[in-house]
Each structure stands twice: as C-alpha cells, then as structure tokens.
XYZ file of C-alpha atoms in Angstrom:
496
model
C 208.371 172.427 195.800
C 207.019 173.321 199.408
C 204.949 175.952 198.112
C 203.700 173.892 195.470
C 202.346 171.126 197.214
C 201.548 173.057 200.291
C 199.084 175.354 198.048
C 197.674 172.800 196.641
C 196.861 171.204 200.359
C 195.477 174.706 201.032
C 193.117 174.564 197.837
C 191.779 170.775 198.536
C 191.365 171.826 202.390
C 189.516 175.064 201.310
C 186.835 172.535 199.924
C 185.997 170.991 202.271
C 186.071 173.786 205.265
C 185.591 177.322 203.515
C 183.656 176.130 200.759
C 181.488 173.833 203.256
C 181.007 177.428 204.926
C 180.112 179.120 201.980
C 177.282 176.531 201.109
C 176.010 177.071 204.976
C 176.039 180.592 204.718
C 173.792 180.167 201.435
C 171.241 177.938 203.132
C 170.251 175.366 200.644
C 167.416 173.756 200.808
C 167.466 169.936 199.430
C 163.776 169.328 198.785
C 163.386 172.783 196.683
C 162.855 171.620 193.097
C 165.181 172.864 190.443
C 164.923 173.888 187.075
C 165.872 171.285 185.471
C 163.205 169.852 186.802
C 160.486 172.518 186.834
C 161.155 173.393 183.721
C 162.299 170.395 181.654
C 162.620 171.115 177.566
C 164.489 168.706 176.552
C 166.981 171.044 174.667
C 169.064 173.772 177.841
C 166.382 172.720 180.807
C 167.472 168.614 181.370
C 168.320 166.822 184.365
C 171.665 164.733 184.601
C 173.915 163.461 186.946
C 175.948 164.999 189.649
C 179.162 163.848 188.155
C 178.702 164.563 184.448
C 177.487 168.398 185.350
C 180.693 168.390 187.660
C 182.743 167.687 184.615
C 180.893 170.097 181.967
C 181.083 172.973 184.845
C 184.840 171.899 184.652
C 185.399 171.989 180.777
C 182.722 175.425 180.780
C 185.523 177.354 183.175
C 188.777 176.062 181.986
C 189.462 176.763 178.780
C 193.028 177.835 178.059
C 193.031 181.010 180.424
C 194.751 177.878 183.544
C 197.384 177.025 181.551
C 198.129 180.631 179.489
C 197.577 182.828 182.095
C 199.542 181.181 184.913
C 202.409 180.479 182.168
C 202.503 184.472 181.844
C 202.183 185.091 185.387
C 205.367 182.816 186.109
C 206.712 185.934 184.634
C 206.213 187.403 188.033
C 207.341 184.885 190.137
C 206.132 182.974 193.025
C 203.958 185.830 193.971
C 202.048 184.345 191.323
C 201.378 181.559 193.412
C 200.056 183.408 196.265
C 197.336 185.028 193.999
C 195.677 181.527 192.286
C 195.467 180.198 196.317
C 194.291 183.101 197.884
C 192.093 184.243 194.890
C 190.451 180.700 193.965
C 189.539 179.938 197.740
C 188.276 183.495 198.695
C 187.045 185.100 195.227
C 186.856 182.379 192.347
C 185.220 180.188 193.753
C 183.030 181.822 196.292
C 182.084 183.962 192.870
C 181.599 180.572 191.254
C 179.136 179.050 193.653
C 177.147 182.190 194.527
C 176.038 182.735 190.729
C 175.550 179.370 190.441
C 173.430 178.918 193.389
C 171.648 182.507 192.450
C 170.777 181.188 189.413
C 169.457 177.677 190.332
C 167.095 179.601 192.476
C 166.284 182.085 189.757
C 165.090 179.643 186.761
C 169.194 179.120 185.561
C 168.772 183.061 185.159
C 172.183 184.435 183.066
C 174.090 187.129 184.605
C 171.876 189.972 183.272
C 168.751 189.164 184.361
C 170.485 188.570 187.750
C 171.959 191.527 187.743
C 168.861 193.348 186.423
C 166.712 191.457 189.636
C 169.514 192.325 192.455
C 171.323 195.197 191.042
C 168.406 197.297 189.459
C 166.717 197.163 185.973
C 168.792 199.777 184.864
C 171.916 197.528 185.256
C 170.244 194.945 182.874
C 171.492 196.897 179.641
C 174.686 197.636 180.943
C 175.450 193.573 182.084
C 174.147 192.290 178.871
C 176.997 194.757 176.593
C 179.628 193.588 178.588
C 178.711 189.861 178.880
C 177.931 189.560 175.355
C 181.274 191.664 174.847
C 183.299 189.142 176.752
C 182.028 186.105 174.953
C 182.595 186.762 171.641
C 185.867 188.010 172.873
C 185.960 184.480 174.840
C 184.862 182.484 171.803
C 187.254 184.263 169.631
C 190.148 183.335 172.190
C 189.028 179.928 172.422
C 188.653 179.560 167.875
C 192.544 181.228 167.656
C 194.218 179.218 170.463
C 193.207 175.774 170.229
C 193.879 176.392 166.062
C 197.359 177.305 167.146
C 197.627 174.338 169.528
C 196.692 171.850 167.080
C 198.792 173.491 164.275
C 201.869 173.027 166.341
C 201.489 169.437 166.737
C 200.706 168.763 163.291
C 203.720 168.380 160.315
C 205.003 171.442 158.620
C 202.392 172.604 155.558
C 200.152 170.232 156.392
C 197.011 172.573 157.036
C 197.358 175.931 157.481
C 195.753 177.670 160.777
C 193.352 179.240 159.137
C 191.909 175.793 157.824
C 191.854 174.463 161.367
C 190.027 178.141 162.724
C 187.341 176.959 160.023
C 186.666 173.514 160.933
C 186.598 174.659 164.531
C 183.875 177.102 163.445
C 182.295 174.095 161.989
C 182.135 172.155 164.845
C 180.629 174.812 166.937
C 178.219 175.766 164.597
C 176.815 171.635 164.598
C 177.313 171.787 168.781
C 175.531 175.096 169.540
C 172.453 173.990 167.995
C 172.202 170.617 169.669
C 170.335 169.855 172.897
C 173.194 170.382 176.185
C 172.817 166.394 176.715
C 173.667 165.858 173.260
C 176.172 168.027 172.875
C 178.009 168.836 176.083
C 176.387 165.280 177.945
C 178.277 162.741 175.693
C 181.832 164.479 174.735
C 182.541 166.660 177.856
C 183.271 163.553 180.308
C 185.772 162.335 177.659
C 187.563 165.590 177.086
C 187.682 165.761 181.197
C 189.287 162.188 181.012
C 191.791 163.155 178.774
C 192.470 166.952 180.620
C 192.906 165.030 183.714
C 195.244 162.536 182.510
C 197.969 165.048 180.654
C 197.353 167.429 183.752
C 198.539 164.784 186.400
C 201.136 163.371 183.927
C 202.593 167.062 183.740
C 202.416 167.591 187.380
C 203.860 164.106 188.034
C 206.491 164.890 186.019
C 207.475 168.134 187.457
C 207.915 166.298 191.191
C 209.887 163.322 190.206
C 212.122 164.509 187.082
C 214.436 166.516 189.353
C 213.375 169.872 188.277
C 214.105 172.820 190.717
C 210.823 174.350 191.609
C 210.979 177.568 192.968
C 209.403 178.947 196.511
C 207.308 182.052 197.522
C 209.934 183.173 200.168
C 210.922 186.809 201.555
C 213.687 186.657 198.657
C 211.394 186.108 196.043
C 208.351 187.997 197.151
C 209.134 190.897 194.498
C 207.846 191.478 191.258
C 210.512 189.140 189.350
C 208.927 190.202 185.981
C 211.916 190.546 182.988
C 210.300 194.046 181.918
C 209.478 194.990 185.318
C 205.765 195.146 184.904
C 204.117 195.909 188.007
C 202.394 193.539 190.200
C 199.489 195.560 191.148
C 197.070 195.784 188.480
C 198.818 193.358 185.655
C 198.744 190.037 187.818
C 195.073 190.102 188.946
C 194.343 190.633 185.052
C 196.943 188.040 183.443
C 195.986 185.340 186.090
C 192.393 185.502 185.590
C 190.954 181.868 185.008
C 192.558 179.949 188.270
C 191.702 182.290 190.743
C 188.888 184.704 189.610
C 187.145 184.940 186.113
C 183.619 186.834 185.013
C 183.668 184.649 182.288
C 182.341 181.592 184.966
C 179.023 183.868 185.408
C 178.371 183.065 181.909
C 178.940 179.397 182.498
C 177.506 178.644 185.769
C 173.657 179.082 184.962
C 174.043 176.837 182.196
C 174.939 174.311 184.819
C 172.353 175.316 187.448
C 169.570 174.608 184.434
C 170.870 170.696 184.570
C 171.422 170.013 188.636
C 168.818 168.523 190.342
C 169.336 168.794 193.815
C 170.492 172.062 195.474
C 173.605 169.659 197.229
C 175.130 169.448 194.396
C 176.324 173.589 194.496
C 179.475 172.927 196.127
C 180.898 169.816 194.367
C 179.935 171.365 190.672
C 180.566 175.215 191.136
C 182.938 175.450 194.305
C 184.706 172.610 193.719
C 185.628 172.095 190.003
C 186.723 176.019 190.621
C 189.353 174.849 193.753
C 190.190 172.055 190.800
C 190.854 175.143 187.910
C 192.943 176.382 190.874
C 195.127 173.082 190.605
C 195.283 173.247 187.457
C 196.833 176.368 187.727
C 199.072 175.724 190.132
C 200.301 173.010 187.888
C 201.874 175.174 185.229
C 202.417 177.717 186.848
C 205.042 175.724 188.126
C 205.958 174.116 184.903
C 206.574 177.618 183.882
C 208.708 178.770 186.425
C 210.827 175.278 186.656
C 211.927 174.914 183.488
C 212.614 177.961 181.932
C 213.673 181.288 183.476
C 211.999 184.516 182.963
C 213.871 186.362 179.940
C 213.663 182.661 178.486
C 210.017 182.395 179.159
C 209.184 186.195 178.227
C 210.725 185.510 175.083
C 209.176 182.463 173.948
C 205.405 184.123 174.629
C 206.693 187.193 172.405
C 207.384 185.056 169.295
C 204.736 184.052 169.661
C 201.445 182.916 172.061
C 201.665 181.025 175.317
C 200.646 177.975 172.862
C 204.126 177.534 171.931
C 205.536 177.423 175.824
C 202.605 174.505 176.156
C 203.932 172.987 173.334
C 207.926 172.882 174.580
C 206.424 171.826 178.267
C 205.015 169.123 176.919
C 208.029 168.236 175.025
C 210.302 168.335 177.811
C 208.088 166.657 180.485
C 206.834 163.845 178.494
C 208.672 163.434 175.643
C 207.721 164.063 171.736
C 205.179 161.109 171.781
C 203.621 160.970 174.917
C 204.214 164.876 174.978
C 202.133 165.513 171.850
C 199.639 163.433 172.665
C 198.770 165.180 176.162
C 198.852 168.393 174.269
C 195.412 167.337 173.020
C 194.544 167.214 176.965
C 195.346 170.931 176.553
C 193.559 171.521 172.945
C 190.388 170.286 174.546
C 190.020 173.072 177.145
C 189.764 175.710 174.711
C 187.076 173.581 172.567
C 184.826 173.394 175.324
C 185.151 176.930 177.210
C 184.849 178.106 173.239
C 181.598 176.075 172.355
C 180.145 176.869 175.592
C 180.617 180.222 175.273
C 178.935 180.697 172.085
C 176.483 178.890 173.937
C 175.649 181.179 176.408
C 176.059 184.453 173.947
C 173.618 182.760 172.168
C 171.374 182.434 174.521
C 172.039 185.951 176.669
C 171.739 187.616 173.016
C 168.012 185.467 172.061
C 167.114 186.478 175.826
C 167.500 190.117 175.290
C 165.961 190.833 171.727
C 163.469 187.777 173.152
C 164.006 185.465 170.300
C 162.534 182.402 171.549
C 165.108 179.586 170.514
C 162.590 177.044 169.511
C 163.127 176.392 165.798
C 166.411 176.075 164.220
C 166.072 178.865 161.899
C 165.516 181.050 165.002
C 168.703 179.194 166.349
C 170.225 179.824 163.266
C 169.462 183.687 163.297
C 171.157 184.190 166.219
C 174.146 182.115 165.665
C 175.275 182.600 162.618
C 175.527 186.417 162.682
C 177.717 186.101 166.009
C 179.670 183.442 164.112
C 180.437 186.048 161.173
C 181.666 188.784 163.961
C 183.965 185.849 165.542
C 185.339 184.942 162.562
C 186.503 188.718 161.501
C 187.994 189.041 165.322
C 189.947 186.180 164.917
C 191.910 188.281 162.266
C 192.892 190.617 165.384
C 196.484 190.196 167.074
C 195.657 187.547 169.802
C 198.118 189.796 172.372
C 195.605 192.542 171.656
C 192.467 189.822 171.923
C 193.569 188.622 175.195
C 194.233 192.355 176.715
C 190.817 193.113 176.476
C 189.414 189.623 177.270
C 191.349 189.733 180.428
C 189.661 193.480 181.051
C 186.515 192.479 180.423
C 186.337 189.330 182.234
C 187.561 191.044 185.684
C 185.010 193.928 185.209
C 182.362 190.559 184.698
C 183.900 189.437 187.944
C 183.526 192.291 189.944
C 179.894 192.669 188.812
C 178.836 188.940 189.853
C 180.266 189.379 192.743
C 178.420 192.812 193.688
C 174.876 190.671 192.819
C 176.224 187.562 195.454
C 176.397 190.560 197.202
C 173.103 191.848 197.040
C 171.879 188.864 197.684
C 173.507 187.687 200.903
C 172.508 191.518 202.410
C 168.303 190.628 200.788
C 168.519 187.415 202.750
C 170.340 188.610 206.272
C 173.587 186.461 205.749
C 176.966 186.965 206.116
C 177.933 189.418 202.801
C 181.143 189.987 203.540
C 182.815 187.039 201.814
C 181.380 188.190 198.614
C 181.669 192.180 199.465
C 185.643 191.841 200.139
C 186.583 190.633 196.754
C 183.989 193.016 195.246
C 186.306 195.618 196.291
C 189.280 194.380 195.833
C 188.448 193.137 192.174
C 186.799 196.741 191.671
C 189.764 198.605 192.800
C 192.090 196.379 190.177
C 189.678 197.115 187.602
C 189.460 200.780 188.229
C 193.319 200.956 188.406
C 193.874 199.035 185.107
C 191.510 201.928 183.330
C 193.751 204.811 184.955
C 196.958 202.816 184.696
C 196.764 201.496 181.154
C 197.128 202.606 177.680
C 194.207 200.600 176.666
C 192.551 202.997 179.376
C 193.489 206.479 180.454
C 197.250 205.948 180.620
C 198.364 207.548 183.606
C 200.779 205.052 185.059
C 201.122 203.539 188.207
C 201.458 206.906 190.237
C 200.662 207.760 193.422
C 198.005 210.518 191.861
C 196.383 207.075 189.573
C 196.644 205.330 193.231
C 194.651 207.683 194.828
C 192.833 208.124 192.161
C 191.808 205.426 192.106
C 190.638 204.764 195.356
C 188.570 207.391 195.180
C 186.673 206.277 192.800
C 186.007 202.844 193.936
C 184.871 204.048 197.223
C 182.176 205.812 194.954
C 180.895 203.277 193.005
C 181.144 201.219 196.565
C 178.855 203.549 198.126
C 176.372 204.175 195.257
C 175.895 200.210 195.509
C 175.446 200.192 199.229
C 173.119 203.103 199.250
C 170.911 201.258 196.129
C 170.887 198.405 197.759
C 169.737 200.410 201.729
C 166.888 201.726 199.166
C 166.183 198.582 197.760
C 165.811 197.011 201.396
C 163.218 199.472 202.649
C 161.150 198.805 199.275
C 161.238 195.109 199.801
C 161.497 193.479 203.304
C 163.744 190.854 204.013
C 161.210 188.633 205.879
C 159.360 188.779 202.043
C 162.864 187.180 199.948
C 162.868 184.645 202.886
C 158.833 184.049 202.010
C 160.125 184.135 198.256
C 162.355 181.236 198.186
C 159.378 178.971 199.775
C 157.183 180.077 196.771
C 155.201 176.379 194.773
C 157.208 175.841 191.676
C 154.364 177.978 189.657
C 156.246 181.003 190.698
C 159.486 179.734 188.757
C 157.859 180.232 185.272
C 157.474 184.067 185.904
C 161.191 184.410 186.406
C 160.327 186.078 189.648
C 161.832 182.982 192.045
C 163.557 185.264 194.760
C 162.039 188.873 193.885
C-alpha cells in the first residue's frame, strides 16, 4: 500500500513542480493568440473552456490502454509500478505537453506536419504512414474492446458482439462528422463524470476492503512475470498509455485547436497525463491485489483484459454497483476510439489535401477508413494490440525527437525531451531485434549490443540534421518567429 499511495503523491507533486518546470522551460506567452481563436470555423477551430478541454484531452488519451495495459503489466510485478511514475512524470507527460504546446503555436498542426517543420520534409511521409497506421490500429482497439466490455455485462444471447461492434461503428460514423463542440463539447464531460466516479470507487475500495497490496521492495524488484517474459523491452510496450503513448500526439493538437490561452498547457496536456498516470496506478494495483500472477495470466489468455475488468469490478463493488462502474470503463474506449478516427480523418484529408468542408468530402474520407476498421476488427485482438503497442512507442519516440528539435531551435533546456527520446528509441529498436513480430533474435547480449548500436546511429543522424538545420536558420530568427501578427498563422509557417 506504501508504494501505492506514495506514487501517487509523487505523480500529483510532479504537477505542480516538474511539470511547472516544464511549462517555464517552454516559455509561454499569455497574450499570444491561439488558434482557436485565429482561426475560428466553427467545426475543429472553436474556443471553449479550460475545464471542458481538460476533460476531452482526458477522454482523447485514456481509452482502455490505463486499465488493460497496467492489468497485464501486474504480470510483472511492482516493477510495474516504478515504470507508470517514472515514465508519466519524465516521458508521458513531458511528451504530452510539448506536442501540445508545439502545436498550439503551429496552427493545432498534427504530428506530421510537425514533424515535417522540425524534423525535415522528408520525415513528413514517413510520420503520416505510421500515424495513420496507429489509428486505425487505435480505432480498431477501441471498436473490439468496448464491444467486449459491454457484451460482458449484458445477459447471455442477448446481442451478439458483433451487433454491438456495428452500432459502435454507427455512433462514430454520426460523431466524426459533427462539429468538436457538438460532438466531443456536450458528451465528453459526462463520460469524465462517470470515469471518475467508478475510478475512485475502485481505488477506494482497494484501501479500505482489506486487500493485501503488494510493494516495490528489493524482494520484489525482479521480473515476477508467470512465463518469465523479460522486463526490458515487453514492459515499456505493454504499459504504454499511463506512462508514455504516441497515440497522445494524435490527440493533443486536436486540443491545442480549442484552448485559448497558452496557460492552459499544463492543466490540459501535463496534467490530465499525471491523472492517466493515476489511473494507472489504480489497477495496476487492483491487478496485483486480488489475483496472483498464474491466476491473472490465465484469465487474460481466455480471453482479453476485458474479462479481468469485468471480475474487478465484481469483486470490488459488487454485481450491481460493479456493473454499473464498468460503464465508467466502457466509456474510455468510446472516446479514445471516436477521437481517433477523428484525427485519422483529418491527418488522412490533410495529406491527399481534401478540404473537409462538405459532408460528402467528410464522407469520402471516413467511410473508406471505416470499411478497413471494420475488416481489422476480424483480426485476433492479442495480435491487434501487439502491433498497436509497437506502433504507438515508435509514435512516441518520434514526438519526442520533434519536442526535441524544438527546445535545441529555441536555446532551451532539450534534455528533458532528448533523455526519453533515447531511452524510448532504444526499447523500440530492441523490440524489432528481440521479437518475432521483428527480427527474432532474442534478448542476447549480441541483440543488446546490437542494439545500441543502432540507436546511437539514428541518435546521431538526428543531432547532426538538426546542427545543419541550425546553421540554415538562426535561432535569434525562431525567437523573431513566435512574435510574428496572427497573419503569419494562416500560412502554417507559425515557428519556421
């Protein structure tokens, strides 16, 4: 229990001294108009309220990779702990704010056009494959698993999954074309009402019914895993969402199109991260207390982490109450699912520039990526969530090299952006080498070093771009940049 509530201290604290850091180091400037502002439509481009973007940024990130990824990291044991603090305060949510930030000063820019601006044009191709790769792999995730959710809640024969998976597409469909006020502005604070409420109730729950919780101590700092799956790369990929995620760069600029005051960064990208990282915490513990890890590994191999959800809820709260918060759950997935499609959406209009004006232009895009989501969802969801969780960290690594790039163009501190980079990059690199999804070496010391190898290399080809890139372009002219009349904005061309 001491590690437990002394993480979550450690996240809360982290808000309000390393994140407050983080927004100095950025330099914001409060009288700097935003997008949302600048470039008000009515439709993606509309101002609203500090506390309803807080909550949509919220619902955007969660989805159900807080609650299934920490249930299959308990797997590991309290190391997994260690990971959702340390990650969420140093990488998730300094990746979180950075893009978001980068993108309120870049028009809400999506990750490829940032990367394309910071990284080089050439990078613009590659960034827009693998973010449109993740998010249909994202929406996909998010169709199958709240479907499962609500079909193991429901009375036996009563609908059949693949019913539900077609009135979720439904709802989508009808939600993707409305404006984001519409759409994410009236239902997302209620869907964060009820998250919040069957969140606390579980964590409640879990201090006062008794429940041994386990501690990260010298005895169990080892990989506790039932199959012994290694630590090093598998954990960093299975505990993605609640401590580092690519799939947030997709989410952020959405949010950075409806702020309206540059102030806002660290309550709505920093902060609703540190709260994914509660989240987290919560069931990770929930996990670990109540079931042990042959029980655990067992239950998520016949069948998804859906069904652990479903018997945590159960045993927690009781089949009433316990059925009911499961909707707290089923909601995550609906909203990190619609907003995804979202974003694909627009990222996929943005790069064959299909201006999304009309609804049969809407409709053009949509529908097609609707059709590809559908067949995917035929996929095994073990398979799915593999190559989501590869995806997503190689999305990671890549918004944090352009934070990167963009501390070094504007003479701050770089290194709490750089750090990660290479840590993330390393994982990634090893998880290629390591697994049979990639080369299939193993976890040798020749994959190890390896390894390293190579991310040094793509380390130093992004330094040396970027020492190219800073005798092209003077940093005294990005500081000139950023104090541009709001003209500029409509060019795309905000910082460069």
């Amino acid at each position: 229990m001491i590690t437990f509530l002394g993480g979550i201290a450690l996240l809360v604290l982290a808000y309000f001294t390393y994140g407050f850091y983080i927004e100095k180091n950025f330099q914001i400037d409060e009288k700097r108009r935003t997008p949302a502002e600048a470039l008000k439509d009515g439709y993606d481009f509309v101002p609203m309220p500090k506390w309803k973007n807080g909550m949509i940024e919220l619902l955007n990130i969660a989805g159900t990779g807080p609650i299934f990824g920490p249930i299959m990291g308990a797997l590991y044991g309290p190391a997994a702990y260690l990971w959702i603090i340390l990650g969420c305060i140093f990488a998730g949510a300094v990746h979180d704010y950075m893009i978001g930030m980068i993108s309120l000063r870049n028009n809400g820019a999506y990750l490829p056009e940032l990367a394309s601006r910071y990284l080089g044009k050439s990078m613009k191709h590659v960034i827009n494959i693998f973010s449109m790769l993740l998010l249909i792999l994202v929406a996909t995730v998010f169709v199958v698993t709240p479907a499962n959710l609500i079909y193991s809640i429901l009375p036996d024969g009563t609908v059949s999954v693949a019913v539900i998976i077609g009135l979720i597409f439904v709802y989508y469909l009808i939600s993707t074309v409305l404006p984001i006020d519409k759409a994410l502005g009236k239902v997302y604070p209620i869907f964060c009402v009820i998250l919040m409420i069957s969140t606390i109730a579980v964590g409640f729950r879990l201090l006062t019914g008794g429940f041994e919780m386990p501690n990260l101590t010298v005895a169990t700092f080892k990989n506790l895993h039932p199959t012994g799956l290694a630590i090093f790369p598998a954990l960093f990929f299975t505990v993605s969402c609640g401590a580092i995620s690519g799939f947030h760069a997709t989410q952020a600029p959405m949010v950075s199109r409806t702020c309206t005051n540059e102030r806002e960064g660290r309550f709505t990208f920093y902060g609703m991260m540190i709260t994914e990282g509660v989240i987290a915490m919560i069931w990770a513990a929930a996990a670990m207390s109540l079931f042990d890890g042959k029980t655990l590994s067992e239950i998520i191999a016949a069948g998804t982490a859906s069904a652990v959800v479903n018997q945590v809820m159960v045993m927690l709260l009781g089949s009433v109450v316990g059925t009911f918060a499961i909707v707290g759950v089923v909601v995550l997935p609906l909203s990190s699912g619609l907003s995804a499609f979202r974003s694909l959406r627009t990222i996929l209009a943005d790069y064959l520039h299909i201006k999304q004006d009309t609804l049969p232009k809407i409709f053009a895009v949509t529908i097609p990526l609707y059709v590809v989501s559908f067949v995917l969802t035929t996929v095994d969801f073990n398979l799915l969530w593999r190559y989501f969780n590869w995806a997503n960290q190689v999305t990671a690594v890549i918004g944090l090299l352009v934070a990167t790039r963009y501390l070094v163009l504007k003479q701050r501190n770089y290194w709490v952006s750089l750090v990660p980079a290479i840590f993330m990059l390393y994982a990634v690199v090893m998880y290629i080498l390591s697994e049979p999804l990639g080369l299939g070496l193993g976890l040798t010391p020749i994959s190890y070093g390896l390894g390293f190898l190579l991310t040094a290399g793509l380390i130093y080809l992004f330094w040396h771009s970027g020492q190219k890139q800073l005798r092209r372009l003077s940093p005294e002219s990005f500081l000139l940049n950023d104090q541009r009349p709001i003209q500029f904005y409509k060019t795309l061309d905000a910082d460069l």
